[in-house]
């Protein structure tokens, strides 16, 4: 879950569907919708205008704290098994 901190969808939250590392972008469910004009085809016999999610730059997203549900920064620390894990800077909770 992420929080959008810039752009037209500022202040909204959503689930990340896809990450595009080479472009430093992510597709968030239900946010940054664009209208795509489609021709009639076998899948969509009617054609017309379809709304779909467009990628958002990751600098405009923040991870949500699992405990409080608010936007937080991310830190890294070692857990009991000695493995490096991500933690929330606000609550100290591990982020899965």
C-alpha positions as MATLAB code, in Angstrom:
seq = 'XXXXXXXXXXXXXXXXXXXXXXXXXXXXXXXXXXXXXXXXXXXXXXXXXXXXXXXXXXXXXXXXXXXXXXXXXXXXXXXXXXXXXXXXXXXXXXXX';
ca = [
       0.000    0.000    0.000;
       1.278    3.451   -0.926;
       0.299    7.100   -0.433;
       0.490    9.564   -3.348;
       2.203   12.774   -2.186;
       2.210   14.730   -5.489;
       0.188   15.097   -8.682;
      -3.526   15.006   -9.515;
      -4.177   12.072   -7.144;
      -2.370   13.682   -4.169;
      -3.614   12.408   -0.808;
      -5.028    9.124   -2.101;
      -3.845    5.629   -1.269;
      -3.751    2.448   -3.304;
      -2.170   -0.944   -3.828;
       0.840   -1.272   -6.139;
       0.002   -3.528   -9.087;
       3.281   -3.373  -11.002;
       6.742   -1.831  -10.577;
       8.818   -0.742  -13.588;
      12.390   -0.433  -12.193;
      14.082    0.720  -15.418;
      11.779    3.784  -15.590;
      11.517    4.215  -11.786;
       7.708    4.059  -12.005;
       4.882    2.064  -10.445;
       1.269    1.343  -11.420;
      -1.142    1.920   -8.517;
      -4.627    0.390   -8.478;
      -7.376    2.927   -9.251;
      -5.050    5.963   -9.438;
      -3.649    8.078  -12.301;
      -6.407    6.942  -14.672;
      -6.062    7.815  -18.357;
      -8.580    7.450  -21.207;
      -7.463    5.051  -23.920;
      -9.363    5.021  -27.214;
      -9.760    1.467  -28.527;
     -10.865    0.101  -31.860;
     -13.409   -2.724  -31.976;
     -11.683   -6.123  -31.819;
     -12.416   -9.736  -30.851;
     -12.054   -9.000  -27.137;
     -13.991   -5.711  -27.155;
     -16.504   -5.777  -30.033;
     -17.919   -2.346  -29.177;
     -14.661   -0.371  -28.989;
     -14.761    3.098  -27.416;
     -12.980    4.796  -24.521;
     -11.424    2.641  -21.771;
     -10.084    4.002  -18.460;
      -6.820    2.399  -17.325;
      -4.070    3.088  -14.763;
      -0.892    4.813  -15.950;
       2.497    4.574  -14.204;
       3.432    7.116  -11.497;
       7.041    8.051  -10.708;
       8.141    6.438   -7.443;
       9.343    9.789   -6.055;
       5.651   10.739   -5.812;
       4.793    7.673   -3.683;
       5.358    6.830   -0.016;
       4.876    3.488    1.730;
       2.082    3.304    4.320;
       2.958    2.394    7.897;
       1.396   -1.035    8.682;
       0.554    0.034   12.254;
      -0.853    3.568   11.832;
      -1.853    3.558    8.157;
      -0.049    6.875    7.534;
       2.758    7.646    5.094;
       6.225    6.913    6.444;
       9.861    6.772    5.451;
      11.667    3.438    5.248;
      14.708    2.254    7.192;
      16.609   -1.034    7.142;
      17.783   -3.144   10.048;
      18.676   -6.746   10.808;
      16.037   -9.004   12.372;
      16.561  -11.861   14.853;
      17.751  -14.251   12.106;
      20.327  -11.698   10.915;
      18.401  -10.936    7.735;
      18.139   -7.328    6.473;
      14.487   -6.141    6.611;
      12.643   -2.904    5.857;
      11.135   -1.059    8.843;
       8.849    1.932    9.239;
      10.609    5.034   10.601;
       7.410    6.125   12.435;
       6.473    2.965   14.324;
       9.497    0.674   13.932;
       7.235   -2.081   12.532;
       8.611   -4.444    9.899;
       7.224   -3.838    6.402;
       6.486   -6.972    4.435;
];
